[in-house]
Coordinates of C-alpha atoms in Angstrom, one line a residue:
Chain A
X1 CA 17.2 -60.6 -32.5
X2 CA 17.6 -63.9 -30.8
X3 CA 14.3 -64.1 -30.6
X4 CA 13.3 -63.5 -34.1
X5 CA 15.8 -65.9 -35.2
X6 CA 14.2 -68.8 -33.0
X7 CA 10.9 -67.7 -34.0
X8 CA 11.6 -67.9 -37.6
X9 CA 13.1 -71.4 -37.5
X10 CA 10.3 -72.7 -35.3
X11 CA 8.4 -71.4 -38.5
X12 CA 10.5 -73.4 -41.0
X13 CA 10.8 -76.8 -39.2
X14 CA 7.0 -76.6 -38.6
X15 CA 6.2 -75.8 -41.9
X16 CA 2.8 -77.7 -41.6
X17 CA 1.8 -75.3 -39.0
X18 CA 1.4 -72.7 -41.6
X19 CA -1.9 -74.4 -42.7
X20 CA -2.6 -76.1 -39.1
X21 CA -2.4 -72.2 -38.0
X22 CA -4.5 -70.8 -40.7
X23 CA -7.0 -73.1 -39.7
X24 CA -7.0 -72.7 -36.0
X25 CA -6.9 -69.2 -36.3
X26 CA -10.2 -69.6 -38.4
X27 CA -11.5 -71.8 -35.9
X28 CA -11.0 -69.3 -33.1
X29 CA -12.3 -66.6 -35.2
X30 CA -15.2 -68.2 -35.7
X31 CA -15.8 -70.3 -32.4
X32 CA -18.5 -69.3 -30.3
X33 CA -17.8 -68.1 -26.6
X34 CA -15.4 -70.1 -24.3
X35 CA -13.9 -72.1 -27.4
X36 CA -11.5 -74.3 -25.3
X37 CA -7.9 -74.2 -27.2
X38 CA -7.1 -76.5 -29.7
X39 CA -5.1 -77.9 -32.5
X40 CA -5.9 -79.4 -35.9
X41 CA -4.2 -83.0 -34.8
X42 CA -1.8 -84.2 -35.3
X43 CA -0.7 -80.6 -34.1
X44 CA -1.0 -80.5 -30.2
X45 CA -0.3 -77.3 -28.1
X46 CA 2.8 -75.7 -27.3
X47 CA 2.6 -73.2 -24.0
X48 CA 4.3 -70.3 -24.8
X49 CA 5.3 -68.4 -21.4
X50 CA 3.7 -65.1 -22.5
X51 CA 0.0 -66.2 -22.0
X52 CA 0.0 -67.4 -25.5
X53 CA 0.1 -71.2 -27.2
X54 CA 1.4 -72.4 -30.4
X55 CA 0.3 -76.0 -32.5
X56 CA 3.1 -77.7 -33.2
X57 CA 3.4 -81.3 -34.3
X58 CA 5.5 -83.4 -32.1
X59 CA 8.0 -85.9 -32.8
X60 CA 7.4 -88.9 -33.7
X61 CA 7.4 -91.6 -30.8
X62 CA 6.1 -94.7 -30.0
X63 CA 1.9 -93.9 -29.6
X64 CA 0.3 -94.8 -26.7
X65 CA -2.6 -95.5 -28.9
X66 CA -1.9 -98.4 -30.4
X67 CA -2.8 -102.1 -29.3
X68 CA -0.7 -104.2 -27.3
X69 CA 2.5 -104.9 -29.2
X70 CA 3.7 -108.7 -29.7
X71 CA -0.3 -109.2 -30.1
X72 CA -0.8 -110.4 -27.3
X73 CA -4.6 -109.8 -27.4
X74 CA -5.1 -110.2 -31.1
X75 CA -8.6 -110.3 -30.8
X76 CA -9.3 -107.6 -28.3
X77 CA -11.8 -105.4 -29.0
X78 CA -10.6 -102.3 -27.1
X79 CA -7.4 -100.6 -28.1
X80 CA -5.5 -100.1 -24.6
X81 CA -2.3 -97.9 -23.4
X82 CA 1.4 -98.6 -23.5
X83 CA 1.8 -97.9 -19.2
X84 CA 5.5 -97.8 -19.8
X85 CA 5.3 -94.8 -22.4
X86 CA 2.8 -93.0 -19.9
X87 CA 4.0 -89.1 -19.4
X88 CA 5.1 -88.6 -15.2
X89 CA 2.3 -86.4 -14.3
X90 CA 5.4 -84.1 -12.5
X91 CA 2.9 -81.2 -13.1
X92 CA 0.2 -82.5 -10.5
X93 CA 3.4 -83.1 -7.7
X94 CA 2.4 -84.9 -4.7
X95 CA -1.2 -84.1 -5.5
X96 CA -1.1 -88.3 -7.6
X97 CA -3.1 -90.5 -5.1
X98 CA -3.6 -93.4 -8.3
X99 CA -2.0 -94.0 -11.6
X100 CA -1.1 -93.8 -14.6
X101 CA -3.4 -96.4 -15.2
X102 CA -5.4 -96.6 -18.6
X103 CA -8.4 -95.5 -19.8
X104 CA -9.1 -96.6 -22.9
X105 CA -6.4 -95.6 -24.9
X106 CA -5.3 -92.5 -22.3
X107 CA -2.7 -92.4 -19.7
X108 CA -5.7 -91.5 -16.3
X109 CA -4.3 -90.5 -12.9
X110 CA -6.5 -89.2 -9.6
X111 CA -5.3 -86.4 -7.6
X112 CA -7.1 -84.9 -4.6
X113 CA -7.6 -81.1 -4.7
X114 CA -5.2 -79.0 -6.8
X115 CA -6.2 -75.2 -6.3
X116 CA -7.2 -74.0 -8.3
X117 CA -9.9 -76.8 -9.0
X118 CA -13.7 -76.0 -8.4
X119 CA -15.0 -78.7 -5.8
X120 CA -16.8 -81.7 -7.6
X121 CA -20.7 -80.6 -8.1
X122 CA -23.0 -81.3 -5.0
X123 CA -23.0 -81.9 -1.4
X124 CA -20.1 -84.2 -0.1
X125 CA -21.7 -87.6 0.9
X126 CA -20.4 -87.9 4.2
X127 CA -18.2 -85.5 6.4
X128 CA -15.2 -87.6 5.4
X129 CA -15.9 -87.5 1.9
X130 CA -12.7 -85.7 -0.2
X131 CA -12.7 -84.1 -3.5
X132 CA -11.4 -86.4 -6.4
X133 CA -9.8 -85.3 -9.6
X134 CA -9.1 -87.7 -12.4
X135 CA -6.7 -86.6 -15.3
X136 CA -5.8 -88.1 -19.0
X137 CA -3.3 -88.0 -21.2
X138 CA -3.3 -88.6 -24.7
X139 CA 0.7 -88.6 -24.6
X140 CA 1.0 -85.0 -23.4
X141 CA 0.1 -82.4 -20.5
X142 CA -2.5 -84.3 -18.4
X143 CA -5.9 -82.9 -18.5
X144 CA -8.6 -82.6 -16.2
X145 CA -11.3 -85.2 -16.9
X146 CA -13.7 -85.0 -14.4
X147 CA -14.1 -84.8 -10.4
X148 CA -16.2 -86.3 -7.6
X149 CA -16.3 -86.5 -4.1
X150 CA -15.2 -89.8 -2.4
X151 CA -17.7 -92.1 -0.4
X152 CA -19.8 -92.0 -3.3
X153 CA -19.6 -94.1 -6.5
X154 CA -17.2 -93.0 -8.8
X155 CA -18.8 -92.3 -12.1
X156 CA -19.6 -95.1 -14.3
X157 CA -17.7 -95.5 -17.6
X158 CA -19.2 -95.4 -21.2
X159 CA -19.3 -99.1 -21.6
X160 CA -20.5 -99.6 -18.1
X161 CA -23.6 -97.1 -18.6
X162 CA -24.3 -99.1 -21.8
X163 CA -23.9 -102.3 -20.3
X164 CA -25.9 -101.1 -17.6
X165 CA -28.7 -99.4 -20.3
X166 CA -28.8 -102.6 -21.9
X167 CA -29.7 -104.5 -19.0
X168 CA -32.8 -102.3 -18.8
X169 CA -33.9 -103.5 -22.3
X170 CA -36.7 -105.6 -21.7
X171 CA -37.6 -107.8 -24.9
X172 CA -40.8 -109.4 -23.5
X173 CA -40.1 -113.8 -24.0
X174 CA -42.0 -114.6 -27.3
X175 CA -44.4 -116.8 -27.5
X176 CA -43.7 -119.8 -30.2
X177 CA -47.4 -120.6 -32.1
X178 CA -48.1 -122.9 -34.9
X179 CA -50.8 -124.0 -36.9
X180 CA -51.7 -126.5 -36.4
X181 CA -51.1 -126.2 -33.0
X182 CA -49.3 -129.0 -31.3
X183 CA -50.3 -131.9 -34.1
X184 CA -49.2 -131.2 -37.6
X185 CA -49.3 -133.7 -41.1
X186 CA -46.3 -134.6 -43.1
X187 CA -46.5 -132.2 -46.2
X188 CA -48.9 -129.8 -44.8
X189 CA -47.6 -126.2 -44.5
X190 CA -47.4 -125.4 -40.6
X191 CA -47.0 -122.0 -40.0
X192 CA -44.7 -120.5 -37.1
X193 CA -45.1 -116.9 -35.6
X194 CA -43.6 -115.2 -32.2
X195 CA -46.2 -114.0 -30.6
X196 CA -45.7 -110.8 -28.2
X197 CA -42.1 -109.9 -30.0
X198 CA -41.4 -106.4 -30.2
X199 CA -40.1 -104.6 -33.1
X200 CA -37.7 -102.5 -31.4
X201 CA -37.3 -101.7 -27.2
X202 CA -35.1 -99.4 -25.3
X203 CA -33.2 -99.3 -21.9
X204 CA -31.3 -96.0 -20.2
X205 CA -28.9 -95.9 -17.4
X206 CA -28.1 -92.4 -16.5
X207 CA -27.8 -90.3 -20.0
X208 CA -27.3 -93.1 -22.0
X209 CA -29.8 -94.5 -23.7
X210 CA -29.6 -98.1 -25.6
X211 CA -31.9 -99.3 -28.0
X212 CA -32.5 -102.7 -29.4
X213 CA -34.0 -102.9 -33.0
X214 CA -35.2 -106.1 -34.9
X215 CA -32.8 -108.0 -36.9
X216 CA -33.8 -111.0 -37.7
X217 CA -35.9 -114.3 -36.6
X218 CA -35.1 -117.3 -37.2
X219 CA -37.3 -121.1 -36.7
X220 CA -35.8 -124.1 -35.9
X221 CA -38.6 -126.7 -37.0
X222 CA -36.8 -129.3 -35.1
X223 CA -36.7 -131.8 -37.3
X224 CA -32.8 -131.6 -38.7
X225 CA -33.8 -129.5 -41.9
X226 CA -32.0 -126.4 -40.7
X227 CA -33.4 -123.2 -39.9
X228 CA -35.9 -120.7 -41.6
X229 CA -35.3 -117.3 -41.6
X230 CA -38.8 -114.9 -41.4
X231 CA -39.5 -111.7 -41.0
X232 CA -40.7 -110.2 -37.3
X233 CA -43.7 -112.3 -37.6
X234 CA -46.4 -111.8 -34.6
X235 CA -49.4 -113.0 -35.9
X236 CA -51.2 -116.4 -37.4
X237 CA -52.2 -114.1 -40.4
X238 CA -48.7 -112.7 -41.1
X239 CA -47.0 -116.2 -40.9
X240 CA -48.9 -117.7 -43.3
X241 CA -46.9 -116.3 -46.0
X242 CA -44.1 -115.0 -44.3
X243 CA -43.2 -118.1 -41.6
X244 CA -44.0 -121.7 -42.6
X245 CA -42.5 -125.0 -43.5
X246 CA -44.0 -128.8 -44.1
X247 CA -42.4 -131.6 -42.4
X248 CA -41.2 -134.2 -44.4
X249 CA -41.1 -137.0 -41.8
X250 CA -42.7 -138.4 -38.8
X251 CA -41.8 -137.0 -35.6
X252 CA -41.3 -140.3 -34.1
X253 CA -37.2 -139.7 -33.6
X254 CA -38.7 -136.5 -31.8
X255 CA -37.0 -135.6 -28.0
X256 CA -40.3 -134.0 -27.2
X257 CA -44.0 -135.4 -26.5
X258 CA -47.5 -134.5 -27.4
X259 CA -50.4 -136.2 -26.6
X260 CA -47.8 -139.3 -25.1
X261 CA -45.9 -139.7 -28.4
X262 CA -42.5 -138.4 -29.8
X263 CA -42.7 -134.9 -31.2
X264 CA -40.4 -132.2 -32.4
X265 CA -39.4 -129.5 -30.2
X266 CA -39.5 -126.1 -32.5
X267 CA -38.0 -123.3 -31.3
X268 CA -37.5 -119.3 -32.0
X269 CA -35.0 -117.1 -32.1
X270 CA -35.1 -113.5 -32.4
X271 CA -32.1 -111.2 -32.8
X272 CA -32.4 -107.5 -31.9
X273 CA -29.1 -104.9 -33.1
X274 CA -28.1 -102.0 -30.5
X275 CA -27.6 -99.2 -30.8
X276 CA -26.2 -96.2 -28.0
X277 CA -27.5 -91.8 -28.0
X278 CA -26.5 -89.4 -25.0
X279 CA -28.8 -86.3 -25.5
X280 CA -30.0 -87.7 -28.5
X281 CA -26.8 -88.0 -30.1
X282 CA -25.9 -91.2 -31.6
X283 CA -22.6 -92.8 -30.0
X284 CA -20.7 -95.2 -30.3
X285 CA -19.5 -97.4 -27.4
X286 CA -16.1 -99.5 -28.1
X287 CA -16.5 -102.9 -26.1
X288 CA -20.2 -103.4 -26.1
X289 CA -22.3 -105.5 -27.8
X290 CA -23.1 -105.0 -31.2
X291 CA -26.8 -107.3 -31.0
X292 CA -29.0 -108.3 -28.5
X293 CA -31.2 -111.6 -28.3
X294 CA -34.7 -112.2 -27.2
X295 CA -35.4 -115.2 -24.8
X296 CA -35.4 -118.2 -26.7
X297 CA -38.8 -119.8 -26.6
X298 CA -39.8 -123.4 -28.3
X299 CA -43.1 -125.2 -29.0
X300 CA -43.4 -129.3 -29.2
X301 CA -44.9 -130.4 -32.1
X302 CA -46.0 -133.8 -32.8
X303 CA -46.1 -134.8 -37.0
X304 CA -48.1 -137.5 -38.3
X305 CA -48.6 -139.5 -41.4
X306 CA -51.6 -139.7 -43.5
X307 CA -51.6 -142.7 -45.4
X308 CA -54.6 -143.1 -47.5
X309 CA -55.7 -146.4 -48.7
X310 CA -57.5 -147.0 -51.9
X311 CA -60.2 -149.3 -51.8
X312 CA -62.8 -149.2 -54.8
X313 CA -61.8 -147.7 -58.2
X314 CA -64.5 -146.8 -60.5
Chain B
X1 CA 26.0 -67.2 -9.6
X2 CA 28.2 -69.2 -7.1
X3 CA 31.0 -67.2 -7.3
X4 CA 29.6 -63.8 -6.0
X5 CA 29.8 -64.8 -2.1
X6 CA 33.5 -65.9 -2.6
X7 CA 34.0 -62.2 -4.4
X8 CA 32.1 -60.7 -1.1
X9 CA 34.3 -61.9 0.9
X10 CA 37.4 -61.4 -0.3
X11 CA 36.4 -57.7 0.0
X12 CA 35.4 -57.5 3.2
X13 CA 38.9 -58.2 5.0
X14 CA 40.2 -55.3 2.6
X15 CA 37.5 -53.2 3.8
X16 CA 38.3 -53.4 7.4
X17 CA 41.8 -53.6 6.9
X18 CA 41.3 -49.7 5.3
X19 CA 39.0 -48.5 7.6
X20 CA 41.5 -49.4 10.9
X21 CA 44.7 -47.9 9.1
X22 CA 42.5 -45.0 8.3
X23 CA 41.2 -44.9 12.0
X24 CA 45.0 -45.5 13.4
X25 CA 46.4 -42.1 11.3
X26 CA 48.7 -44.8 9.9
X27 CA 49.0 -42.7 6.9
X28 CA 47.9 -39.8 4.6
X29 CA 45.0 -39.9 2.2
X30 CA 44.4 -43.2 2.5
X31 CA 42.8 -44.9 -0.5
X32 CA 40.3 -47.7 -1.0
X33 CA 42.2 -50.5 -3.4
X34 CA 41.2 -49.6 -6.6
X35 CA 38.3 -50.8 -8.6
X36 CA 37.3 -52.5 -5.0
X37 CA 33.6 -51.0 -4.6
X38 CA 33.1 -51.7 -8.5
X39 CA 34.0 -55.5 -8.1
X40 CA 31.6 -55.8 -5.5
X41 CA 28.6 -54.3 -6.3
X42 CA 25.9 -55.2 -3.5
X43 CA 23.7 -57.8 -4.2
X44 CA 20.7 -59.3 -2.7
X45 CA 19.7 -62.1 -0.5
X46 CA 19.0 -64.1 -3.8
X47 CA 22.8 -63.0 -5.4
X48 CA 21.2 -60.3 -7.7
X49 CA 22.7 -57.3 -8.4
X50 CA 20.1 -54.0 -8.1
X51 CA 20.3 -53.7 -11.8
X52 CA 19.4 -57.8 -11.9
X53 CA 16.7 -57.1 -9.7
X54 CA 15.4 -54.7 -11.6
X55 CA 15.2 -57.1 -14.4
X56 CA 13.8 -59.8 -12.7
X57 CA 11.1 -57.5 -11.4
X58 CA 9.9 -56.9 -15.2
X59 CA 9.4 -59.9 -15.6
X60 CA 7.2 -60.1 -12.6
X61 CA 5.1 -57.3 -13.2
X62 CA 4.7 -58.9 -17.2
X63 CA 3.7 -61.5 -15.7
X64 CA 1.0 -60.4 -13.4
X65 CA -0.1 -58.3 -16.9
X66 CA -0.5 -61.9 -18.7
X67 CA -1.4 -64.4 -16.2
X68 CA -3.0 -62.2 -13.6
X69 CA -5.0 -60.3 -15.5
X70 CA -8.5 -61.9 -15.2
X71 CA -11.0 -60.5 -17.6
X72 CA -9.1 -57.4 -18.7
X73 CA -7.9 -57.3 -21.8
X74 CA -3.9 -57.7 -22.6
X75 CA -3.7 -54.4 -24.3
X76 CA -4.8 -52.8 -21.1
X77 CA -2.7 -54.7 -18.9
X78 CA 0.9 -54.4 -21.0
X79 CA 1.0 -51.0 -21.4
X80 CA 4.4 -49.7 -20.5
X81 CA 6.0 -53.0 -20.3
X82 CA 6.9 -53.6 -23.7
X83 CA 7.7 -52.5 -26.5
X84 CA 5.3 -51.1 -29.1
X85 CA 6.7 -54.4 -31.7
X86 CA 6.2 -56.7 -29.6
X87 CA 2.9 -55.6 -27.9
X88 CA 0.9 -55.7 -31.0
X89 CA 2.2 -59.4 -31.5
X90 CA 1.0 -60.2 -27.8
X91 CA -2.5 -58.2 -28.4
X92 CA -3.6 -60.1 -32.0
X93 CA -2.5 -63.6 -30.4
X94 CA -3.7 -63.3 -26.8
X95 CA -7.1 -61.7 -28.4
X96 CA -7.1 -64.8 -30.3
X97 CA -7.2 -67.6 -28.1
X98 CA -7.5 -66.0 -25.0
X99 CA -9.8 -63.0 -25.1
X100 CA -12.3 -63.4 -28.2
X101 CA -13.0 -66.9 -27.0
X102 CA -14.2 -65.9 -24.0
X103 CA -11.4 -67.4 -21.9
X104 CA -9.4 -66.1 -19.0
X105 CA -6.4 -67.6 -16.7
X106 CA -7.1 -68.7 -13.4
X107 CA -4.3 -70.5 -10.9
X108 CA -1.4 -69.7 -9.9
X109 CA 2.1 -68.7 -11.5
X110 CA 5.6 -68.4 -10.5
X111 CA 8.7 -67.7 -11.9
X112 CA 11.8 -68.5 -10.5
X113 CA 14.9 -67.0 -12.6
X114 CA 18.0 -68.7 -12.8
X115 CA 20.5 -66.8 -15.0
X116 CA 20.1 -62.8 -15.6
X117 CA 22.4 -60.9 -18.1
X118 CA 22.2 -57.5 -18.1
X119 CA 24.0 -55.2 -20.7
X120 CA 23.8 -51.3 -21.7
X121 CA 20.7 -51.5 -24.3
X122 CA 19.7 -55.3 -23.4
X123 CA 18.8 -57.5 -20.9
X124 CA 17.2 -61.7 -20.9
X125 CA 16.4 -63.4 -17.5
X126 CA 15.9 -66.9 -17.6
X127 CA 13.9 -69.5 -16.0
X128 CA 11.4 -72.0 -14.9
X129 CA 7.5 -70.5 -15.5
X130 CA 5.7 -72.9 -13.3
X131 CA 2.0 -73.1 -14.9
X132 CA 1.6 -76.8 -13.1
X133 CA -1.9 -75.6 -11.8
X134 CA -2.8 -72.8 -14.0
X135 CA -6.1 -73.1 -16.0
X136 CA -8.1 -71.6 -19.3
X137 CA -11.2 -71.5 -18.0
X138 CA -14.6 -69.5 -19.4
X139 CA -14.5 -65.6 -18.5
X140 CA -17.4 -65.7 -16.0
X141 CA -16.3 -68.8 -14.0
X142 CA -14.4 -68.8 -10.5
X143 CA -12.7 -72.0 -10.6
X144 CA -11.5 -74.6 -13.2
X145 CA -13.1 -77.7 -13.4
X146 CA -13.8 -80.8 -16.3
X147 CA -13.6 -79.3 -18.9
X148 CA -10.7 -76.3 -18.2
X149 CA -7.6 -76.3 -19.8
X150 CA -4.9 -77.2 -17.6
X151 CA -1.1 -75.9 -18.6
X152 CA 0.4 -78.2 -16.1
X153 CA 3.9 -77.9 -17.1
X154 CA 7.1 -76.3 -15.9
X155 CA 8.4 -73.5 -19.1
X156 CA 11.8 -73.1 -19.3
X157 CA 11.4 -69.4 -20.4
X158 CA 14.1 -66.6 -21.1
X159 CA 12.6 -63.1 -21.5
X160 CA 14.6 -60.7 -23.3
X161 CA 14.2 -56.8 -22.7
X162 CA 15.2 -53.5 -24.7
X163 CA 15.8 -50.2 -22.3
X164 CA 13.6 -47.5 -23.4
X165 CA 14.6 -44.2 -20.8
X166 CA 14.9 -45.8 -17.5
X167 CA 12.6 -48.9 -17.8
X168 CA 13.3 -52.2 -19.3
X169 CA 10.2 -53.3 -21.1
X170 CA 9.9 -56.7 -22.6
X171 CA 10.8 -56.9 -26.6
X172 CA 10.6 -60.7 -27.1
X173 CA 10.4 -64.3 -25.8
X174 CA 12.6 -67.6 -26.2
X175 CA 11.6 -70.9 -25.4
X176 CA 14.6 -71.4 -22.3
X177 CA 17.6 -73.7 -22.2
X178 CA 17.8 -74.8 -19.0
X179 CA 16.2 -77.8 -17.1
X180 CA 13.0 -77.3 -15.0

């Protein structure tokens, strides 16, 4: 009676758990084979000692989740863990070779073999080489995240692979043309175009694959007006009407040379945004980069006067 | 449970003290102190009484029935160790999220009971479940790995029993009081 008693105010003072419940049990229902056990958050699971679980929704305490109190890293990018609130992973005994330390915004320790583990996937490196565990925590029961065998690289993280992916991007330098090339007039359009940019390139490192995709370019005529913005423009045809601009002065103040005398040094730059798929599935990577820039490249271009002087009038 | 070896021996010196008057004639019909051999029932290495035991030992075998059951179903493996009420509850919920998802335990289990009450109709037996290192894994796999669900805690669990005939068999479950 005892029991039914407990069972019925577990029932009450969960009263959310009525719904969370309906829906997990419809989840499981419907869940295809090997449906891992879960909760609708901010449920989490309950072990029940009779080979059963129950989704409960814990009390409140101070969430590991959140940033750095006292704001320490206001401007941190990456939400980290609270190390002092980490959960004693008691359950993995002596088996704790490193940790808590965070990941992300998880509590991670490494054990060495807990039995019933399977041994990480492949051959050991060396004969030395020991089977590695690494477990999170969210706040609760530590999980099993993933294994490997020691003497050999642990696996690389999300925003390692991207970096790493993104490093393997290879946006070809442009080319800066104009036309006219090298010598231009005061008030005569001079047109500007990148030759050799791509519109979009990629870069993988192990599943993840980055790729770069054309923002925007922008010319710096080099003579103090500002910058132009243009579309990707690659060819002499294209940049005459998307990619031009007339000088309105000399380029005698110019820090570069044609020819022996003072130009303007024009440069471009193109700006690529990034974006992260494993398996073809969009991702999102928290720390990395949200755009990617080609090499800058520049062109000197020397702008003279025309002065025209009347001599006969009819 | 500390008390029982002090009760032991206070009955031993009464024991011998009967069994040398008895052997010396010293005197007719002699006669055991009374209620001696009810005070002291025997007990095992562990402090348990037979009837204790006998508890405990339920709880065992329920155990190997949920937790070391590998791919056979609950239903098959409970049967005659508790109660018809309670059995259908453990079927529908260990079908599920154990059995219709395609999931089995793996690992190993123990239970260590600390406090055992026995009465005429009822018994509970507390203690620590220790589930540190048992997994939910997929029904066709042989060990856990990423991915497994991992227990890894200590339950403090009392089970509570009904007697049907001469068996105990498990009628219901309480989250235990004491520390693991």
């Amino acid at each position: 009676m005892l029991n039914r008693v407990r069972r019925v105010m577990i029932a009450l003072v969960v009263s959310v758990l009525t719904c969370a419940g309906t829906l997990i049990a419809l989840s499981l229902a419907a869940s295809p084979a090997s449906a891992a056990p879960s909760c609708v958050p901010p449920a989490v699971i309950k072990w029940i000692g009779v080979s059963e679980y129950e989704c409960v929704i814990p009390a409140p305490e101070p969430s590991p989740g959140t940033t750095n109190p006292g704001g320490e890293n206001p401007g941190s990018p990456q939400p980290t863990c609270d190390l002092p609130a980490a959960p004693a992973p008691t359950s993995l005994g002596d088996h704790v070779l490193e940790g808590p330390y965070c990941q992300g915004t998880r509590f991670c320790v490494t054990t060495d073999l807990v039995v019933p583990l399977a041994l990480p996937d492949g051959e050991p490196p060396n004969e030395d080489s020991e089977a590695r565990y690494r477990w999170c925590s969210s706040g609760g029961t530590y999980q099993l995240e993933e294994s490997w065998w020691t003497g050999e690289e642990e696996p690389p993280s999300l925003l390692e692979r991207a970096l790493s992916a993104i490093g393997q991007i290879n946006l070809a330098t442009p080319t800066l043309n104009t036309s006219p090339t090298g010598r231009t007039l005061v008030s005569l359009d001079t047109w500007f175009w990148a030759a050799g940019a791509s519109p979009s390139a990629t870069g993988s490192a192990f599943d993840l694959v980055a790729t770069a995709t054309f923002s925007s370019m922008t010319v710096d005529p080099g003579d103090g007006s500002g910058t132009i913005s243009c579309p990707l423009t690659t060819t002499r045809a294209a940049a005459e009407s998307d990619c031009s601009h007339a000088y309105r002065r000399m380029s005698s103040g110019g820090t570069a040379t044609v020819g022996g005398r003072p130009a303007y040094s024009a440069s471009v730059r193109l700006v690529y945004d990034l974006s992260f798929t494993v398996g073809g599935n969009a991702i999102v990577v928290p720390g990395a980069p949200a755009t990617l820039e080609a090499p800058l490249d520049s062109a000197a271009i020397r702008v003279d006067e025309v002065q025209s002087i009347v001599t006969d009038v009819d | 449970m500390s008390d029982r070896p002090v009760r032991w021996r206070s009955v031993v010196p009464t024991l011998l003290l009967a069994v040398t008057l008895a052997a010396c004639g010293g005197g007719d019909d002699p006669e055991l102190p009374e209620g001696a051999a009810s005070a002291a029932p025997s007990v095992d290495a562990d402090g348990y009484t037979a009837e204790q035991r006998e508890a405990i030992d339920r709880v065992d075998a329920f155990l190997a029935a949920a937790y070391g059951r590998g791919t056979q179903s609950i239903a098959e493996t409970s049967k005659g160790l508790v109660t018809d009420e309670y059995r259908a509850e453990l079927i529908k919920s260990n079908k599920a999220q154990i059995e219709d998802p395609g999931l089995k335990w793996l690992g190993p289990y123990s239970f260590t009971a600390s406090e055992v009450e026995v009465g005429d109709d009822r018994a509970s037996v507390t203690g620590c479940l220790d589930l540190t290192s048992m997994f939910l894994v997929p029904r066709g796999d042989k060990a856990a790995g990423p991915g497994s669900t991992n227990v890894g805690q200590v339950l403090p669990a009392t089970y509570l029993f009904e007697r049907s005939g001469d068996a105990w068999l498990l009628s219901g479950y309480d989250d235990g009081e004491t520390s693991c």
